[in-house]
Tab-separated table of C-alpha atoms and ligand atoms in Angstrom:
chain	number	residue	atom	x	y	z
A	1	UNK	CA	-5.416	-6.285	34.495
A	2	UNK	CA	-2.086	-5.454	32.837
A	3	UNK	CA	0.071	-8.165	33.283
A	4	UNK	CA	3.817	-7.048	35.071
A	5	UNK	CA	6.766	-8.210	32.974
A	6	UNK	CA	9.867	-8.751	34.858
A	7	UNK	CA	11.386	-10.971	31.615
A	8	UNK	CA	10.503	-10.757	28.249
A	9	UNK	CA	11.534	-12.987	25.318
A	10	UNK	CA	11.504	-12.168	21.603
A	11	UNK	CA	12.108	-15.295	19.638
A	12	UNK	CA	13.238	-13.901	16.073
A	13	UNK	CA	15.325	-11.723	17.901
A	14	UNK	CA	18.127	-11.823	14.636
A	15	UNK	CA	16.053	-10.393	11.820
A	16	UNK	CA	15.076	-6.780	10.854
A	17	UNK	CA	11.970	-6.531	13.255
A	18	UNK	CA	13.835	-8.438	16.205
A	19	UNK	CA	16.369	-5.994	16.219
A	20	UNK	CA	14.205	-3.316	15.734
A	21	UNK	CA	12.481	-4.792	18.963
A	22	UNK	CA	15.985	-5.450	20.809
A	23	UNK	CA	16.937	-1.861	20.129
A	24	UNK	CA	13.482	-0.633	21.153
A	25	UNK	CA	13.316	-2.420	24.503
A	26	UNK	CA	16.901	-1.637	25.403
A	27	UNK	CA	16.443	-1.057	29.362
A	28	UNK	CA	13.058	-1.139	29.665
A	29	UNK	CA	12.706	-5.182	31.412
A	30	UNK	CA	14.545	-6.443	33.989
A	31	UNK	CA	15.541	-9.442	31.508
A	32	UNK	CA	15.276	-9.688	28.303
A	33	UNK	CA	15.908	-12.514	26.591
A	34	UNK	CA	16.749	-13.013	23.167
A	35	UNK	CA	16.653	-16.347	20.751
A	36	UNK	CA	16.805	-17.168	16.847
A	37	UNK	CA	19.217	-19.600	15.069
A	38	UNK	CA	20.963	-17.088	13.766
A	39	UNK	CA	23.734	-14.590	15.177
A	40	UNK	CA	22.656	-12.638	18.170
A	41	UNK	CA	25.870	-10.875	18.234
A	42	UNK	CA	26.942	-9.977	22.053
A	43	UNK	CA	24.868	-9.696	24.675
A	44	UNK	CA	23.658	-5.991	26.377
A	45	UNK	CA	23.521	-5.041	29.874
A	46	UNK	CA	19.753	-6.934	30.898
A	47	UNK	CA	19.978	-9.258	27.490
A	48	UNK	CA	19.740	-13.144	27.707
A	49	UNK	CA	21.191	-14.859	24.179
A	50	UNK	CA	19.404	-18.341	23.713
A	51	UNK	CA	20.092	-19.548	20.622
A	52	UNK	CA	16.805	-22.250	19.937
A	53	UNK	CA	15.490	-24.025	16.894
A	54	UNK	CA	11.710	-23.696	16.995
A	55	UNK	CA	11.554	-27.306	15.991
A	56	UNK	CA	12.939	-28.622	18.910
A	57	UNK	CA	10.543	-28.979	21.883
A	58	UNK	CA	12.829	-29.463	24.284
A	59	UNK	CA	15.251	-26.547	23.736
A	60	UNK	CA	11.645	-24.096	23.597
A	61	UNK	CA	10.886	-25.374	26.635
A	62	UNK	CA	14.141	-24.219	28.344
A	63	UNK	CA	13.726	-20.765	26.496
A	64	UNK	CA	10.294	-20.497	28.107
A	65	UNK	CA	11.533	-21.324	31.443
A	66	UNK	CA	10.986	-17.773	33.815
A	67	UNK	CA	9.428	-15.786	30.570
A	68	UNK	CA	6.125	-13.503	31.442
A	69	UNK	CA	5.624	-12.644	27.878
A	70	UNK	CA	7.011	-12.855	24.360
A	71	UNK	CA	6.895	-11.500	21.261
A	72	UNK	CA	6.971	-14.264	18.563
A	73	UNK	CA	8.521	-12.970	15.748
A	74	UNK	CA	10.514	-16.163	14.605
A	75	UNK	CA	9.814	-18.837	11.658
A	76	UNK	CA	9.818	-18.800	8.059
A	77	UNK	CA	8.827	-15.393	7.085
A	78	UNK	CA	7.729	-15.874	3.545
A	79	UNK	CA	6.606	-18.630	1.028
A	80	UNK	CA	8.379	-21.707	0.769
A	81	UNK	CA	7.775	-25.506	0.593
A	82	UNK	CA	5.355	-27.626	2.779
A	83	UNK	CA	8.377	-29.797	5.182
A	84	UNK	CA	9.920	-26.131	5.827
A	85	UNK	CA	7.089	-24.255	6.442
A	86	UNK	CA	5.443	-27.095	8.645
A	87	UNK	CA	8.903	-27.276	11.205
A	88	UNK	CA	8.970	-23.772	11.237
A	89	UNK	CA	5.345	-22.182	11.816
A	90	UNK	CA	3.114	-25.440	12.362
A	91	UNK	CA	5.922	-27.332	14.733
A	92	UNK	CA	7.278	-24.315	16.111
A	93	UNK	CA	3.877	-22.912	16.616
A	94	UNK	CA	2.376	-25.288	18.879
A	95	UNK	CA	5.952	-25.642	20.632
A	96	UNK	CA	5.710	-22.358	21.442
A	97	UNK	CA	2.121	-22.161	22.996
A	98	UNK	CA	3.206	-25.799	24.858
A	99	UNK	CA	6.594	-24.249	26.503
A	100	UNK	CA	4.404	-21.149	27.225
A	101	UNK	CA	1.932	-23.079	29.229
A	102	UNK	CA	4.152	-25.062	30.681
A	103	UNK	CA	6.048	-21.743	32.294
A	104	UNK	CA	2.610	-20.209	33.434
A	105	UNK	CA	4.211	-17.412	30.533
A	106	UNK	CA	1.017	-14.704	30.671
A	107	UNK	CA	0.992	-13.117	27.046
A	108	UNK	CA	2.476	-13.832	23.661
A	109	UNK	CA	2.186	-11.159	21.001
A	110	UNK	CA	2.463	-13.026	17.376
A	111	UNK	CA	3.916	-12.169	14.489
A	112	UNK	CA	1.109	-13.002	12.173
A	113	UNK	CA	0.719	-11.781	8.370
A	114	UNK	CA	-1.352	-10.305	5.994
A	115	UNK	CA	-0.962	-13.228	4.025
A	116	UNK	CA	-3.282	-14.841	6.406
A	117	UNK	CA	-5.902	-12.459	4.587
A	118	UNK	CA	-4.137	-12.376	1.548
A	119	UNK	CA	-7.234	-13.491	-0.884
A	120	UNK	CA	-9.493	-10.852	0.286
A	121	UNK	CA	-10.381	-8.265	-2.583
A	122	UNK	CA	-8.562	-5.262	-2.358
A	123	UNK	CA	-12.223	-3.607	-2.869
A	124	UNK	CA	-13.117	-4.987	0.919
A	125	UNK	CA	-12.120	-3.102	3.781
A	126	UNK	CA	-11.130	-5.896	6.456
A	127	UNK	CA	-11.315	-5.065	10.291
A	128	UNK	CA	-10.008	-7.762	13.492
A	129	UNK	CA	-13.067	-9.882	12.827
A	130	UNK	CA	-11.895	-10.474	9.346
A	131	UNK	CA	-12.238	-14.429	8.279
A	132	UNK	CA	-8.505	-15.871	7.208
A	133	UNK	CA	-8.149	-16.182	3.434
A	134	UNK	CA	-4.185	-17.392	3.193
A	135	UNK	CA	-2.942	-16.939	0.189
A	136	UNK	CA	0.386	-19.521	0.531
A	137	UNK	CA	1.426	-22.026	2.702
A	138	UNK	CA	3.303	-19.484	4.524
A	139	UNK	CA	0.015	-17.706	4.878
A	140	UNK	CA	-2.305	-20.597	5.917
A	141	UNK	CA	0.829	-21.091	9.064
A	142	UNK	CA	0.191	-18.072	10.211
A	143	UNK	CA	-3.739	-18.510	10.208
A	144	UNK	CA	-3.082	-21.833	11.900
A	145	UNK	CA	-0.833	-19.820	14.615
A	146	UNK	CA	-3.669	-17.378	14.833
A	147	UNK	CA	-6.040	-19.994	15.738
A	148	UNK	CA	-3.464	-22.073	18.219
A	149	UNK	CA	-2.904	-18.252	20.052
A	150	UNK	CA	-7.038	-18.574	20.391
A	151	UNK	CA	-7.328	-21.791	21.620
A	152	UNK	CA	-4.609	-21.361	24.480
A	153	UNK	CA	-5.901	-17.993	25.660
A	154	UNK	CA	-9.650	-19.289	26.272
A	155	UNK	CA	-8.629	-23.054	27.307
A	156	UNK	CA	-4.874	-21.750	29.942
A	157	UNK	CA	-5.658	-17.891	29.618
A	158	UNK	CA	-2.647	-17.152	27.550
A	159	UNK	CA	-3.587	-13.667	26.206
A	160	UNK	CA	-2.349	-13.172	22.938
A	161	UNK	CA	-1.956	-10.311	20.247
A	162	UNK	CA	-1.670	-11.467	16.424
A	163	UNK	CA	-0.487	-9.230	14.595
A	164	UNK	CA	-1.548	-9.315	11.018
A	165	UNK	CA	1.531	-7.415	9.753
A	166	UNK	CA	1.553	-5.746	6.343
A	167	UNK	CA	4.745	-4.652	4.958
A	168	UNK	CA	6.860	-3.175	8.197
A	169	UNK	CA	10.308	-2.114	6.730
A	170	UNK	CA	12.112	1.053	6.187
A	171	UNK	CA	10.114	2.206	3.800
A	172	UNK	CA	7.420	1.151	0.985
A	173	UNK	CA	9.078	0.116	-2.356
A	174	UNK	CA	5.805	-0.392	-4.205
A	175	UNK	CA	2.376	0.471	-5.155
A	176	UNK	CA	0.702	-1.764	-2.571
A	177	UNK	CA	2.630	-1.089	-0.170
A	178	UNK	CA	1.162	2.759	0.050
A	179	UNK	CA	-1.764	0.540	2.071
A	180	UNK	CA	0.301	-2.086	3.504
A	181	UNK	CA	3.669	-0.209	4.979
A	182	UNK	CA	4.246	-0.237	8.540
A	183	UNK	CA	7.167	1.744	9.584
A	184	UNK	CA	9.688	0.266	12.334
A	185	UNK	CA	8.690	3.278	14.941
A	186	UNK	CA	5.022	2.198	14.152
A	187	UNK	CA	5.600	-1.489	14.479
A	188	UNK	CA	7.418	-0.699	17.716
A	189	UNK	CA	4.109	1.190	19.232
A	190	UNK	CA	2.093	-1.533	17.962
A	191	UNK	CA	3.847	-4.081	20.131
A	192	UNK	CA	4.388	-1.620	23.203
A	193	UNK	CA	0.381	-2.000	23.218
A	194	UNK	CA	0.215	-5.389	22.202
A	195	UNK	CA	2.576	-5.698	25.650
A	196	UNK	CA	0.865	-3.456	27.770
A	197	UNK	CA	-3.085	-3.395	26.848
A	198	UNK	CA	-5.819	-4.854	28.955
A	199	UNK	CA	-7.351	-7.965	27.128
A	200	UNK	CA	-7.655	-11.515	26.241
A	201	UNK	CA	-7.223	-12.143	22.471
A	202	UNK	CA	-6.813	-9.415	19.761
A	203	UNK	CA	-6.589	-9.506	15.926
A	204	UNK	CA	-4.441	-6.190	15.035
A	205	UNK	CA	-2.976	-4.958	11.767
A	206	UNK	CA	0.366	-3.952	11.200
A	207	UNK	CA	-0.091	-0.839	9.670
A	208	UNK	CA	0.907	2.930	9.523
A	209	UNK	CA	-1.688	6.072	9.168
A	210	UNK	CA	-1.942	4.939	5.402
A	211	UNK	CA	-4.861	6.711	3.721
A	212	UNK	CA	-5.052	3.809	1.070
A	213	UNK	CA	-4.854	1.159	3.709
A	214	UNK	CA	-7.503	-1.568	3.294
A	215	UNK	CA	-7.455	-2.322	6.832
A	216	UNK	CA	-9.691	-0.769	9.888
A	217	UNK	CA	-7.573	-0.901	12.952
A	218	UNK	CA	-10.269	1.015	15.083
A	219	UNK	CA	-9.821	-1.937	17.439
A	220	UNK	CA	-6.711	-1.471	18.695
A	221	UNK	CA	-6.619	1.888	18.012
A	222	UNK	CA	-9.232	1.802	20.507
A	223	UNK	CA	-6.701	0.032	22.930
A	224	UNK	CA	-4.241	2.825	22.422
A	225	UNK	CA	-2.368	2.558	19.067
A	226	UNK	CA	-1.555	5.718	17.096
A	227	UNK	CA	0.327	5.298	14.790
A	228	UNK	CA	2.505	8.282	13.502
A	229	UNK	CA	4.030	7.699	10.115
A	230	UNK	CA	1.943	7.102	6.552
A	231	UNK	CA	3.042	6.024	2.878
A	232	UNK	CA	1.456	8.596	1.296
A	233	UNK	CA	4.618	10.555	1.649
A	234	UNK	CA	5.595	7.902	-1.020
A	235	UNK	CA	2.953	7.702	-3.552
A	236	UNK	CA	4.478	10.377	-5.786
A	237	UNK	CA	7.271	7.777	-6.521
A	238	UNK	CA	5.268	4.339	-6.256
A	239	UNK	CA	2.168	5.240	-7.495
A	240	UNK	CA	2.463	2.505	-11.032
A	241	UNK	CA	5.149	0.604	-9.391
A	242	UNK	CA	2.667	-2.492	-9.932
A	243	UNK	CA	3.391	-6.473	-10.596
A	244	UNK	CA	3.001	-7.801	-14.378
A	245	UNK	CA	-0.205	-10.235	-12.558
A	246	UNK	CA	-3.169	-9.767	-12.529
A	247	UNK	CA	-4.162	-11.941	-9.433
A	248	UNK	CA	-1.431	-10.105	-7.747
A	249	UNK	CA	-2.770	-6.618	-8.558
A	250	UNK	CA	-6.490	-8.115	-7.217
A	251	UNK	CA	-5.885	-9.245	-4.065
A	252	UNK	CA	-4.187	-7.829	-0.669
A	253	UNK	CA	-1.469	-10.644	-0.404
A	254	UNK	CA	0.112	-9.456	-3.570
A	255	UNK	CA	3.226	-10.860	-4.659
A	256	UNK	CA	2.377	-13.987	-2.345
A	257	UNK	CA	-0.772	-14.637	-5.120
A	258	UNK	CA	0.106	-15.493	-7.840
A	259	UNK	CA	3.063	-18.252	-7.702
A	260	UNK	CA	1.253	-21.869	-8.124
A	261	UNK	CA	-1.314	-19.814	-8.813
A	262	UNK	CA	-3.743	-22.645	-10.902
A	263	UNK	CA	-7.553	-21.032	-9.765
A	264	UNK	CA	-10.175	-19.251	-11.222
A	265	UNK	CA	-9.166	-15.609	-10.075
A	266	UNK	CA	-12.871	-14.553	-10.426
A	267	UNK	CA	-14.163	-17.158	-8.141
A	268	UNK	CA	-12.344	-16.415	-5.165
A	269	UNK	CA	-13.891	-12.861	-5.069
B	1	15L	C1	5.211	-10.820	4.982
B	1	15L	O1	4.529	-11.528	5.709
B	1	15L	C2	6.658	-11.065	4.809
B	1	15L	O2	7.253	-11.570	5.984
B	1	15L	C3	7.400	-9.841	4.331
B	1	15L	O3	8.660	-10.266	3.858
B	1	15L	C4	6.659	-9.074	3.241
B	1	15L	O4	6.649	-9.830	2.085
B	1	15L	C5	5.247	-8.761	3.713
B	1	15L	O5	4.585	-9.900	4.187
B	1	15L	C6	4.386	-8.085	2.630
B	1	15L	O6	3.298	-8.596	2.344
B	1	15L	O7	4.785	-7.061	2.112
């Protein structure tokens, strides 16, 4: 059954997709509330500011408190070292999932990543049943995350929607990114599904109508995702645009492979 959503939270709420999100749902809830550490600016007719720090339990608890469903877009979005990524996406993680039981909150979509799946070959075509390869620390969080969202939709019947983003920005600036771009109007349809479908746990990518994407979405395309926009309308300008690494250039994570990079490239294929 589709769950009814009289408030909806979007942690992250600060950074390019949060806006995106805060612009997109404008209106649409009765509440929506709205956290991240950083600037929130002022709040909207319907918006909630909370600013939280995922680290702290306590203060995700209270964010939690009257939330139906959320769309978990905060943490450390890229690489960085072990203490920073383990407060942000371990910590935060499981804070999140904890507050969320605790408030009898129904559904949290999650900002996952490709980086999750970042050591698969280009050459394989990955669909939702994909096994995690991270490729960083920052990926291996979100494969953790991935796996927490699991665990608390079979063992409290959280449904969740991970979202194994690619590259969702204005537009693709590189090679890879004609199969990894996901355009902000996509990304927004992704998560209006993600929101509204009927189902339990879901492994999505976020990804436009790329012809050179490596990625079969037929799953939730099957749940009602069409997305509209492709990079192809790029290629004539990115085709080349290509890192000076090898391990990069081999594998889907791209950029994310090759620092401390010290393994046998051919024996991860
Ligand atoms: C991500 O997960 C990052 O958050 C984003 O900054 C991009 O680097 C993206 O992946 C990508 O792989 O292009």
């Amino acid at each position: 059954m589709p769950i009814r959503i009289d408030r909806l939270l979007i942690t992250g709420a600060a950074g390019l997709l949060g806006s995106t999100l805060r612009h997109h749902y404008a209106g649409r809830f009765p509440h929506l509330r709205l956290s991240d550490r950083a600037p929130l600016g002022t709040a909207g007719r319907g918006e909630e500011l909370v600013p939280a720090e995922l680290r702290d339990a306590a203060a995700i608890d209270a964010l939690f408190e009257g939330v139906d469903a959320c769309v978990h877009l905060g943490g450390q979005p890229v690489e960085a070292p072990w203490p920073t990524v383990l407060e942000a996406n371990i910590v935060g993680v499981i804070n999140v999932w904890e507050a969320a039981r605790k408030a009898g909150t129904k559904r949290i979509v999650f900002a996952s990543s490709n980086h999750a799946i970042g050591f698969h070959p280009r050459s394989r075509r990955l669909d939702h049943t994909a096994p995690a390869r991270p490729d960083s620390r920052y990926g291996l969080s979100k494969a953790f995350g991935e796996d927490v969202a699991l665990y608390y939709a079979n063992k409290h019947g959280i449904s969740a929607m991970c979202l194994r983003i690619g590259s969702a920005r204005e537009r693709p600036i590189d090679e890879r990114m004609l199969s990894t771009w996901q355009s902000l109007p996509d990304f927004c349809r992704l998560v209006d599904v993600a929101l509204t479908a009927d189902y339990v746990y879901e492994i999505a990518y976020g990804v436009s109508a790329n012809p050179r994407s490596w990625w079969d979405n037929s799953r939730v395309e099957g749940l009602g995702y069409r997305p509209q926009d492709s990079a192809e309308a790029f290629a004539a300008e990115l085709v080349g645009k290509v890192t000076a690494e090898p391990v990069n250039e081999l594998f889907q994570g791209g950029p994310f492979c090759a620092p401390d990079f010290t393994g046998d490239m051919e024996r991860i294929v």
